[in-house]
PDB file of C-alpha atoms and ligand atoms in Angstrom:
ATOM      1  CA  MET A   1      -3.625  18.128  47.352  1.00 42.00           C
ATOM      2  CA  ARG A   2      -5.749  18.152  44.229  1.00 47.00           C
ATOM      3  CA  THR A   3      -3.098  20.199  42.400  1.00 47.00           C
ATOM      4  CA  ALA A   4      -0.397  17.711  43.385  1.00 49.00           C
ATOM      5  CA  LEU A   5      -2.564  14.845  42.110  1.00 46.00           C
ATOM      6  CA  THR A   6      -3.224  16.627  38.807  1.00 47.00           C
ATOM      7  CA  ILE A   7       0.474  17.329  38.295  1.00 47.00           C
ATOM      8  CA  ASN A   8       1.278  13.716  39.133  1.00 53.00           C
ATOM      9  CA  ARG A   9      -1.293  12.530  36.594  1.00 55.00           C
ATOM     10  CA  SER A  10       0.075  14.893  33.936  1.00 53.00           C
ATOM     11  CA  TRP A  11       3.578  13.538  34.461  1.00 52.00           C
ATOM     12  CA  ARG A  12       2.288  10.001  34.152  1.00 56.00           C
ATOM     13  CA  ALA A  13       0.460  10.891  30.929  1.00 52.00           C
ATOM     14  CA  LEU A  14       3.614  12.535  29.584  1.00 50.00           C
ATOM     15  CA  GLY A  15       5.615   9.420  30.517  1.00 50.00           C
ATOM     16  CA  ALA A  16       3.116   7.177  28.720  1.00 50.00           C
ATOM     17  CA  PHE A  17       3.221   9.432  25.680  1.00 47.00           C
ATOM     18  CA  THR A  18       7.048   9.390  25.612  1.00 48.00           C
ATOM     19  CA  ALA A  19       7.028   5.587  25.903  1.00 46.00           C
ATOM     20  CA  LEU A  20       4.547   5.421  23.032  1.00 44.00           C
ATOM     21  CA  VAL A  21       6.674   7.661  20.818  1.00 44.00           C
ATOM     22  CA  ALA A  22       9.800   5.672  21.754  1.00 44.00           C
ATOM     23  CA  SER A  23       8.128   2.344  20.935  1.00 43.00           C
ATOM     24  CA  SER A  24       6.825   3.753  17.644  1.00 44.00           C
ATOM     25  CA  SER A  25      10.273   4.921  16.592  1.00 45.00           C
ATOM     26  CA  ALA A  26      11.782   1.597  17.734  1.00 42.00           C
ATOM     27  CA  ALA A  27       9.287  -0.202  15.509  1.00 41.00           C
ATOM     28  CA  PHE A  28      10.081   2.221  12.721  1.00 44.00           C
ATOM     29  CA  ALA A  29      13.791   1.531  13.077  1.00 44.00           C
ATOM     30  CA  ALA A  30      13.136  -2.222  12.905  1.00 49.00           C
ATOM     31  CA  GLY A  31      12.066  -2.116   9.283  1.00 63.00           C
ATOM     32  CA  ILE A  32      11.093   0.635   6.907  1.00 82.00           C
ATOM     33  CA  GLY A  33       8.467  -1.106   4.809  1.00 85.00           C
ATOM     34  CA  GLN A  34       5.972  -1.976   7.507  1.00 88.00           C
ATOM     35  CA  PRO A  35       3.149  -0.356   9.457  1.00 86.00           C
ATOM     36  CA  VAL A  36       4.005   1.386  12.739  1.00 86.00           C
ATOM     37  CA  PRO A  37       1.797   1.989  15.803  1.00 87.00           C
ATOM     38  CA  TRP A  38      -0.463   5.028  15.466  1.00 90.00           C
ATOM     39  CA  GLN A  39       0.439   5.422  11.826  1.00 86.00           C
ATOM     40  CA  MET A  40      -1.797   8.000  10.152  1.00 86.00           C
ATOM     41  CA  ASP A  41      -0.308   8.034   6.660  1.00 86.00           C
ATOM     42  CA  ARG A  42       0.779   5.485   4.061  1.00 89.00           C
ATOM     43  CA  GLN A  43       3.850   3.326   4.483  1.00 90.00           C
ATOM     44  CA  VAL A  44       7.080   4.853   3.211  1.00 90.00           C
ATOM     45  CA  ALA A  45       7.272   4.959  -0.598  1.00 92.00           C
ATOM     46  CA  VAL A  46      10.434   3.567  -2.205  1.00 94.00           C
ATOM     47  CA  THR A  47       9.403   3.489  -5.858  1.00 94.00           C
ATOM     48  CA  GLU A  48       8.542   6.344  -8.209  1.00 92.00           C
ATOM     49  CA  ASN A  49       5.124   4.766  -8.695  1.00 93.00           C
ATOM     50  CA  ALA A  50       4.369   4.670  -4.946  1.00 94.00           C
ATOM     51  CA  ARG A  51       5.487   8.299  -4.547  1.00 94.00           C
ATOM     52  CA  GLU A  52       3.256   9.400  -7.438  1.00 94.00           C
ATOM     53  CA  ILE A  53       0.320   7.516  -5.911  1.00 94.00           C
ATOM     54  CA  HIS A  54       0.884   9.296  -2.574  1.00 94.00           C
ATOM     55  CA  THR A  55       1.164  12.724  -4.225  1.00 94.00           C
ATOM     56  CA  PHE A  56      -2.027  12.114  -6.190  1.00 95.00           C
ATOM     57  CA  GLU A  57      -3.860  10.896  -3.096  1.00 94.00           C
ATOM     58  CA  HIS A  58      -2.734  13.883  -1.009  1.00 94.00           C
ATOM     59  CA  GLY A  59      -3.855  16.219  -3.805  1.00 94.00           C
ATOM     60  CA  LEU A  60      -7.274  14.557  -3.849  1.00 95.00           C
ATOM     61  CA  HIS A  61      -7.579  14.896  -0.075  1.00 95.00           C
ATOM     62  CA  TRP A  62      -6.846  18.635  -0.199  1.00 96.00           C
ATOM     63  CA  LEU A  63      -9.323  19.058  -3.054  1.00 95.00           C
ATOM     64  CA  SER A  64     -12.012  17.138  -1.107  1.00 96.00           C
ATOM     65  CA  LEU A  65     -11.294  19.282   1.949  1.00 97.00           C
ATOM     66  CA  LEU A  66     -11.701  22.509  -0.040  1.00 96.00           C
ATOM     67  CA  ILE A  67     -14.981  21.330  -1.599  1.00 96.00           C
ATOM     68  CA  SER A  68     -16.320  20.151   1.786  1.00 97.00           C
ATOM     69  CA  LEU A  69     -15.422  23.486   3.415  1.00 98.00           C
ATOM     70  CA  PHE A  70     -17.082  25.381   0.554  1.00 96.00           C
ATOM     71  CA  VAL A  71     -20.316  23.344   0.882  1.00 96.00           C
ATOM     72  CA  LEU A  72     -20.236  23.630   4.680  1.00 98.00           C
ATOM     73  CA  GLY A  73     -19.755  27.405   4.347  1.00 98.00           C
ATOM     74  CA  LEU A  74     -22.784  27.657   2.034  1.00 95.00           C
ATOM     75  CA  ILE A  75     -24.945  25.645   4.443  1.00 97.00           C
ATOM     76  CA  VAL A  76     -23.907  27.737   7.455  1.00 97.00           C
ATOM     77  CA  TRP A  77     -24.478  30.950   5.507  1.00 96.00           C
ATOM     78  CA  CYS A  78     -27.979  29.777   4.424  1.00 94.00           C
ATOM     79  CA  ILE A  79     -28.887  28.813   7.991  1.00 95.00           C
ATOM     80  CA  TYR A  80     -27.817  32.250   9.198  1.00 95.00           C
ATOM     81  CA  ARG A  81     -28.993  34.462   6.339  1.00 94.00           C
ATOM     82  CA  PHE A  82     -32.304  32.762   5.538  1.00 93.00           C
ATOM     83  CA  SER A  83     -33.566  31.958   9.004  1.00 93.00           C
ATOM     84  CA  GLU A  84     -37.209  32.785   9.712  1.00 92.00           C
ATOM     85  CA  LYS A  85     -36.117  35.763  11.793  1.00 93.00           C
ATOM     86  CA  ARG A  86     -33.896  37.380   9.138  1.00 92.00           C
ATOM     87  CA  ASN A  87     -35.899  36.298   6.106  1.00 92.00           C
ATOM     88  CA  PRO A  88     -39.600  36.096   7.080  1.00 92.00           C
ATOM     89  CA  THR A  89     -40.850  36.028   3.457  1.00 92.00           C
ATOM     90  CA  PRO A  90     -39.041  33.257   1.544  1.00 90.00           C
ATOM     91  CA  SER A  91     -38.242  33.673  -2.131  1.00 89.00           C
ATOM     92  CA  ARG A  92     -40.429  31.621  -4.497  1.00 90.00           C
ATOM     93  CA  THR A  93     -37.706  31.221  -7.147  1.00 88.00           C
ATOM     94  CA  THR A  94     -37.671  27.702  -8.658  1.00 90.00           C
ATOM     95  CA  HIS A  95     -35.162  28.129 -11.516  1.00 91.00           C
ATOM     96  CA  ASN A  96     -32.012  30.095 -12.085  1.00 93.00           C
ATOM     97  CA  THR A  97     -30.322  29.222 -15.363  1.00 95.00           C
ATOM     98  CA  ALA A  98     -26.987  30.841 -14.510  1.00 95.00           C
ATOM     99  CA  ILE A  99     -26.638  28.920 -11.233  1.00 93.00           C
ATOM    100  CA  GLU A 100     -27.740  25.634 -12.832  1.00 95.00           C
ATOM    101  CA  VAL A 101     -25.195  25.997 -15.635  1.00 96.00           C
ATOM    102  CA  ALA A 102     -22.497  26.840 -13.076  1.00 95.00           C
ATOM    103  CA  TRP A 103     -23.203  23.882 -10.781  1.00 93.00           C
ATOM    104  CA  THR A 104     -23.098  21.547 -13.762  1.00 96.00           C
ATOM    105  CA  ILE A 105     -19.979  22.921 -15.428  1.00 97.00           C
ATOM    106  CA  VAL A 106     -17.835  23.505 -12.321  1.00 95.00           C
ATOM    107  CA  PRO A 107     -18.030  19.846 -11.100  1.00 95.00           C
ATOM    108  CA  VAL A 108     -17.289  18.664 -14.662  1.00 97.00           C
ATOM    109  CA  LEU A 109     -14.184  20.870 -14.726  1.00 97.00           C
ATOM    110  CA  ILE A 110     -13.121  19.547 -11.300  1.00 95.00           C
ATOM    111  CA  LEU A 111     -13.513  15.945 -12.518  1.00 96.00           C
ATOM    112  CA  VAL A 112     -11.491  16.695 -15.662  1.00 96.00           C
ATOM    113  CA  ALA A 113      -8.788  18.273 -13.478  1.00 94.00           C
ATOM    114  CA  VAL A 114      -8.719  15.068 -11.393  1.00 95.00           C
ATOM    115  CA  ALA A 115      -8.772  12.784 -14.448  1.00 96.00           C
ATOM    116  CA  ILE A 116      -5.677  14.318 -16.091  1.00 95.00           C
ATOM    117  CA  PRO A 117      -3.122  13.364 -13.367  1.00 93.00           C
ATOM    118  CA  SER A 118      -5.024  10.119 -12.806  1.00 95.00           C
ATOM    119  CA  PHE A 119      -4.587   9.001 -16.428  1.00 95.00           C
ATOM    120  CA  ARG A 120      -0.967  10.191 -16.424  1.00 93.00           C
ATOM    121  CA  LEU A 121      -0.322   7.936 -13.414  1.00 92.00           C
ATOM    122  CA  LEU A 122      -2.086   5.019 -15.116  1.00 92.00           C
ATOM    123  CA  ARG A 123       0.077   5.482 -18.207  1.00 91.00           C
ATOM    124  CA  VAL A 124       3.244   5.292 -16.091  1.00 87.00           C
ATOM    125  CA  GLN A 125       1.934   2.171 -14.357  1.00 88.00           C
ATOM    126  CA  LEU A 126       1.049   0.466 -17.633  1.00 88.00           C
ATOM    127  CA  SER A 127       4.417   1.264 -19.216  1.00 89.00           C
ATOM    128  CA  ASP A 128       6.549  -1.786 -19.808  1.00 89.00           C
ATOM    129  CA  PRO A 129      10.248  -1.044 -19.189  1.00 91.00           C
ATOM    130  CA  LYS A 130      12.888  -3.645 -19.933  1.00 92.00           C
ATOM    131  CA  ALA A 131      13.215  -6.021 -16.992  1.00 91.00           C
ATOM    132  CA  ASP A 132      16.502  -6.442 -15.123  1.00 92.00           C
ATOM    133  CA  VAL A 133      15.093  -9.237 -13.003  1.00 93.00           C
ATOM    134  CA  ILE A 134      12.002 -11.373 -13.504  1.00 93.00           C
ATOM    135  CA  VAL A 135      10.404 -13.237 -10.629  1.00 94.00           C
ATOM    136  CA  LYS A 136       7.381 -15.468 -10.941  1.00 94.00           C
ATOM    137  CA  VAL A 137       5.053 -15.449  -7.963  1.00 95.00           C
ATOM    138  CA  ILE A 138       2.449 -18.157  -7.480  1.00 95.00           C
ATOM    139  CA  GLY A 139      -0.317 -17.782  -4.928  1.00 95.00           C
ATOM    140  CA  HIS A 140      -1.604 -20.841  -3.093  1.00 95.00           C
ATOM    141  CA  ALA A 141      -4.043 -21.268  -0.250  1.00 92.00           C
ATOM    142  CA  TRP A 142      -2.264 -20.055   1.857  1.00 91.00           C
ATOM    143  CA  TYR A 143       1.336 -19.276   0.988  1.00 94.00           C
ATOM    144  CA  TRP A 144       3.380 -17.910  -1.910  1.00 96.00           C
ATOM    145  CA  THR A 145       5.857 -19.645  -4.188  1.00 95.00           C
ATOM    146  CA  TYR A 146       8.694 -17.695  -5.819  1.00 95.00           C
ATOM    147  CA  GLU A 147      10.458 -18.825  -8.986  1.00 94.00           C
ATOM    148  CA  TYR A 148      13.731 -17.301 -10.176  1.00 93.00           C
ATOM    149  CA  PRO A 149      14.371 -18.154 -13.858  1.00 89.00           C
ATOM    150  CA  THR A 150      17.561 -19.982 -14.832  1.00 86.00           C
ATOM    151  CA  ASP A 151      18.566 -17.489 -17.540  1.00 83.00           C
ATOM    152  CA  GLN A 152      19.026 -14.792 -14.885  1.00 80.00           C
ATOM    153  CA  GLY A 153      21.272 -16.696 -12.559  1.00 80.00           C
ATOM    154  CA  GLY A 154      18.358 -18.311 -10.747  1.00 85.00           C
ATOM    155  CA  GLY A 155      16.895 -21.686 -11.564  1.00 86.00           C
ATOM    156  CA  PHE A 156      15.255 -22.381  -8.230  1.00 89.00           C
ATOM    157  CA  THR A 157      11.862 -22.266  -6.603  1.00 91.00           C
ATOM    158  CA  PHE A 158      10.929 -21.814  -2.985  1.00 91.00           C
ATOM    159  CA  ASP A 159       7.849 -21.436  -0.830  1.00 91.00           C
ATOM    160  CA  ALA A 160       7.327 -18.556   1.569  1.00 90.00           C
ATOM    161  CA  ASN A 161       5.158 -19.456   4.532  1.00 89.00           C
ATOM    162  CA  ILE A 162       4.284 -17.215   7.436  1.00 91.00           C
ATOM    163  CA  ASP A 163       6.754 -17.421  10.329  1.00 89.00           C
ATOM    164  CA  GLU A 164       4.724 -16.645  13.415  1.00 85.00           C
ATOM    165  CA  ASP A 165       7.806 -16.530  15.659  1.00 88.00           C
ATOM    166  CA  LYS A 166       9.333 -13.628  13.728  1.00 85.00           C
ATOM    167  CA  GLN A 167       8.602  -9.911  13.949  1.00 86.00           C
ATOM    168  CA  PRO A 168       6.770  -7.974  12.590  1.00 88.00           C
ATOM    169  CA  LYS A 169       3.889 -10.159  13.659  1.00 86.00           C
ATOM    170  CA  LEU A 170       1.895 -11.762  10.840  1.00 88.00           C
ATOM    171  CA  LEU A 171       4.106 -10.086   8.216  1.00 91.00           C
ATOM    172  CA  ALA A 172       7.322 -12.111   8.336  1.00 90.00           C
ATOM    173  CA  THR A 173       7.920 -15.194   6.200  1.00 91.00           C
ATOM    174  CA  ASP A 174      10.314 -18.124   6.636  1.00 90.00           C
ATOM    175  CA  ASN A 175      11.860 -17.474   3.183  1.00 92.00           C
ATOM    176  CA  ASP A 176      12.026 -13.942   1.758  1.00 93.00           C
ATOM    177  CA  MET A 177      11.864 -12.773  -1.821  1.00 95.00           C
ATOM    178  CA  VAL A 178      15.142 -10.945  -2.547  1.00 95.00           C
ATOM    179  CA  VAL A 179      15.699  -8.371  -5.301  1.00 95.00           C
ATOM    180  CA  PRO A 180      18.465  -5.905  -6.179  1.00 96.00           C
ATOM    181  CA  VAL A 181      18.092  -2.174  -5.490  1.00 95.00           C
ATOM    182  CA  ASN A 182      17.602   0.301  -8.380  1.00 95.00           C
ATOM    183  CA  LYS A 183      16.700  -2.454 -10.839  1.00 94.00           C
ATOM    184  CA  VAL A 184      13.472  -2.967 -12.764  1.00 95.00           C
ATOM    185  CA  VAL A 185      11.932  -6.070 -11.223  1.00 94.00           C
ATOM    186  CA  LYS A 186       9.111  -7.628 -13.197  1.00 94.00           C
ATOM    187  CA  VAL A 187       6.806  -9.773 -11.166  1.00 94.00           C
ATOM    188  CA  GLN A 188       4.678 -12.297 -13.021  1.00 94.00           C
ATOM    189  CA  VAL A 189       1.813 -13.359 -10.836  1.00 95.00           C
ATOM    190  CA  THR A 190      -0.528 -16.317 -11.013  1.00 95.00           C
ATOM    191  CA  ALA A 191      -2.328 -18.706  -8.651  1.00 95.00           C
ATOM    192  CA  THR A 192      -3.074 -22.410  -8.446  1.00 95.00           C
ATOM    193  CA  ASP A 193      -6.383 -22.523  -6.604  1.00 93.00           C
ATOM    194  CA  VAL A 194      -8.375 -19.358  -5.914  1.00 95.00           C
ATOM    195  CA  ILE A 195      -7.781 -15.662  -6.572  1.00 96.00           C
ATOM    196  CA  HIS A 196      -5.085 -14.067  -4.406  1.00 96.00           C
ATOM    197  CA  SER A 197      -3.430 -10.672  -4.748  1.00 96.00           C
ATOM    198  CA  TRP A 198       0.263  -9.893  -4.374  1.00 96.00           C
ATOM    199  CA  ALA A 199       0.675  -6.473  -2.782  1.00 95.00           C
ATOM    200  CA  VAL A 200       3.513  -4.467  -1.208  1.00 95.00           C
ATOM    201  CA  PRO A 201       2.397  -0.957  -0.132  1.00 94.00           C
ATOM    202  CA  SER A 202       5.893   0.611  -0.168  1.00 94.00           C
ATOM    203  CA  PHE A 203       6.273  -0.310  -3.850  1.00 94.00           C
ATOM    204  CA  GLY A 204       2.791   0.935  -4.784  1.00 93.00           C
ATOM    205  CA  PHE A 205       2.331  -2.610  -6.026  1.00 93.00           C
ATOM    206  CA  LYS A 206      -0.848  -4.671  -6.051  1.00 94.00           C
ATOM    207  CA  ILE A 207      -1.903  -7.163  -8.672  1.00 95.00           C
ATOM    208  CA  ASP A 208      -4.360 -10.045  -8.640  1.00 96.00           C
ATOM    209  CA  ALA A 209      -3.078 -13.611  -8.805  1.00 96.00           C
ATOM    210  CA  LEU A 210      -5.583 -15.459 -10.982  1.00 96.00           C
ATOM    211  CA  PRO A 211      -5.593 -19.206 -11.656  1.00 95.00           C
ATOM    212  CA  GLY A 212      -4.926 -19.856 -15.345  1.00 94.00           C
ATOM    213  CA  ARG A 213      -3.740 -16.353 -16.069  1.00 95.00           C
ATOM    214  CA  LEU A 214      -0.367 -14.626 -15.856  1.00 94.00           C
ATOM    215  CA  ASN A 215      -0.498 -11.029 -14.659  1.00 93.00           C
ATOM    216  CA  GLN A 216       2.542  -8.805 -14.790  1.00 93.00           C
ATOM    217  CA  PHE A 217       3.618  -5.626 -13.065  1.00 93.00           C
ATOM    218  CA  TRP A 218       6.981  -4.095 -12.217  1.00 94.00           C
ATOM    219  CA  PHE A 219       8.695  -2.028  -9.565  1.00 95.00           C
ATOM    220  CA  LYS A 220      12.057  -0.347  -9.137  1.00 95.00           C
ATOM    221  CA  ALA A 221      12.870   0.102  -5.463  1.00 95.00           C
ATOM    222  CA  ASP A 222      15.455   2.828  -4.839  1.00 93.00           C
ATOM    223  CA  ARG A 223      16.117   2.123  -1.164  1.00 92.00           C
ATOM    224  CA  GLU A 224      17.544  -1.006   0.426  1.00 93.00           C
ATOM    225  CA  GLY A 225      15.512  -2.557   3.209  1.00 93.00           C
ATOM    226  CA  THR A 226      12.875  -5.110   4.078  1.00 93.00           C
ATOM    227  CA  TYR A 227       9.363  -4.450   2.870  1.00 95.00           C
ATOM    228  CA  TYR A 228       6.217  -6.264   3.869  1.00 94.00           C
ATOM    229  CA  GLY A 229       2.915  -6.919   2.176  1.00 94.00           C
ATOM    230  CA  GLN A 230      -0.058  -9.218   2.450  1.00 95.00           C
ATOM    231  CA  CYS A 231      -2.398 -11.167   0.226  1.00 96.00           C
ATOM    232  CA  SER A 232      -4.993  -8.559  -0.706  1.00 95.00           C
ATOM    233  CA  GLU A 233      -7.783 -10.664  -2.128  1.00 95.00           C
ATOM    234  CA  LEU A 234      -9.961 -12.564   0.334  1.00 96.00           C
ATOM    235  CA  CYS A 235      -8.999 -16.169  -0.399  1.00 95.00           C
ATOM    236  CA  GLY A 236     -10.267 -18.296   2.458  1.00 93.00           C
ATOM    237  CA  GLN A 237      -9.637 -19.327   6.027  1.00 94.00           C
ATOM    238  CA  ARG A 238      -5.945 -18.365   6.274  1.00 94.00           C
ATOM    239  CA  HIS A 239      -6.066 -15.322   4.000  1.00 95.00           C
ATOM    240  CA  ALA A 240      -4.602 -13.195   6.798  1.00 93.00           C
ATOM    241  CA  TYR A 241      -1.690 -15.603   7.243  1.00 94.00           C
ATOM    242  CA  MET A 242       0.052 -15.514   3.861  1.00 94.00           C
ATOM    243  CA  PRO A 243       2.296 -12.445   4.154  1.00 95.00           C
ATOM    244  CA  ILE A 244       4.880 -11.171   1.691  1.00 95.00           C
ATOM    245  CA  THR A 245       8.426 -10.235   2.674  1.00 95.00           C
ATOM    246  CA  VAL A 246      10.701  -8.616   0.112  1.00 95.00           C
ATOM    247  CA  ARG A 247      14.311  -7.757   0.867  1.00 94.00           C
ATOM    248  CA  VAL A 248      15.809  -5.095  -1.397  1.00 95.00           C
ATOM    249  CA  VAL A 249      19.602  -5.467  -1.319  1.00 95.00           C
ATOM    250  CA  SER A 250      22.720  -4.210  -3.110  1.00 95.00           C
ATOM    251  CA  ASP A 251      23.886  -5.850  -6.358  1.00 94.00           C
ATOM    252  CA  GLN A 252      26.703  -7.689  -4.552  1.00 95.00           C
ATOM    253  CA  ALA A 253      24.394  -8.964  -1.819  1.00 95.00           C
ATOM    254  CA  TYR A 254      21.912 -10.076  -4.483  1.00 94.00           C
ATOM    255  CA  ALA A 255      24.575 -12.007  -6.408  1.00 93.00           C
ATOM    256  CA  GLN A 256      25.671 -13.659  -3.170  1.00 94.00           C
ATOM    257  CA  TRP A 257      22.079 -14.509  -2.236  1.00 93.00           C
ATOM    258  CA  LEU A 258      21.532 -16.082  -5.693  1.00 92.00           C
ATOM    259  CA  THR A 259      24.537 -18.353  -5.151  1.00 90.00           C
ATOM    260  CA  GLU A 260      23.369 -19.374  -1.680  1.00 91.00           C
ATOM    261  CA  ALA A 261      19.750 -19.764  -2.750  1.00 90.00           C
ATOM    262  CA  LYS A 262      20.693 -22.195  -5.520  1.00 87.00           C
ATOM    263  CA  THR A 263      22.065 -24.562  -2.885  1.00 86.00           C
ATOM    264  CA  LYS A 264      19.506 -23.811  -0.203  1.00 86.00           C
ATOM    265  CA  TYR A 265      16.462 -24.341  -2.407  1.00 86.00           C
ATOM    266  CA  ALA A 266      17.900 -27.118  -4.562  1.00 77.00           C
ATOM    267  CA  ARG A 267      16.058 -29.763  -2.556  1.00 58.00           C
ATOM    268  CA  ILE A 268      12.713 -28.123  -3.253  1.00 46.00           C
ATOM    269  CA  GLU A 269      13.193 -28.750  -6.968  1.00 46.00           C
ATOM    270  CA  GLY A 270      13.603 -32.424  -6.089  1.00 46.00           C
ATOM    271  CA  GLY A 271       9.857 -32.679  -5.569  1.00 42.00           C
ATOM    272  CA  SER A 272       9.376 -31.955  -1.880  1.00 40.00           C
ATOM    273  CA  LYS A 273       7.648 -28.653  -2.606  1.00 40.00           C
ATOM    274  CA  PHE A 274       4.145 -29.833  -1.841  1.00 38.00           C
ATOM    275  CA  ALA A 275       5.214 -31.965   1.098  1.00 33.00           C
ATOM    276  CA  ASP A 276       6.741 -28.861   2.697  1.00 37.00           C
ATOM    277  CA  ALA A 277       3.687 -26.727   2.134  1.00 33.00           C
ATOM    278  CA  ARG A 278       1.496 -25.953   5.064  1.00 35.00           C
TER     279      ARG A 278
HETATM  280 CU1   CU B   1      -4.641 -15.198  -0.726  1.00 74.44          CU
END
């Protein structure tokens, strides 16, 4: 009887696990640039910068693991080797120049080894390639405004508020930012009230939106899809409710969207921008 119960329980657990995996992959299929249930790693990287960040981070984790195991090994060895039973008369050594030099120089070398790829990554991030598309992003409490300049086929402005009826929950907006795939997109970021931060994990992109200052960063997404981000600087009561949705589309789809957007957002330029804001 007990065996039958155990088997039954195992099957139920297996069923629950399968359902969990199925729901995770369903969520994954829904959109690539978003978190998924039970996610243990970063969101998928679709820019060179994001991939480099992930590689660097993984390298650091392995290095930390090695150092932790080494220290743990030393501690365990000391506990075993120098216990009262095995080492009844403790050594009275207080200095050992060779060891002191080693434990100073080795960590310095490790830090230098970490600094080299770190600075290389920073140099790539601070490079300033020629922009194919420029978008101005303005943070407000608590929504984002996107401006597409006239000289690039734009000439319109729109607000992106959270759309709580859409999925993924708390990440979808009523109006999405749209950019072409495989193009250098420069994002100029500022704010009108308090400090916000415009961040999209899949692009390896995060930059503060500061009132009175124009910050700039760029990304070049090499995979079409919808990517989500959130304001990443605590900015008040509805900080958690000002998400970022970016659709990366083909050149043709982008050109078509520009044409449609000019009509769709024309009314906003007429002065109803603030009236529409939440
Ligand atoms: Cu904010």
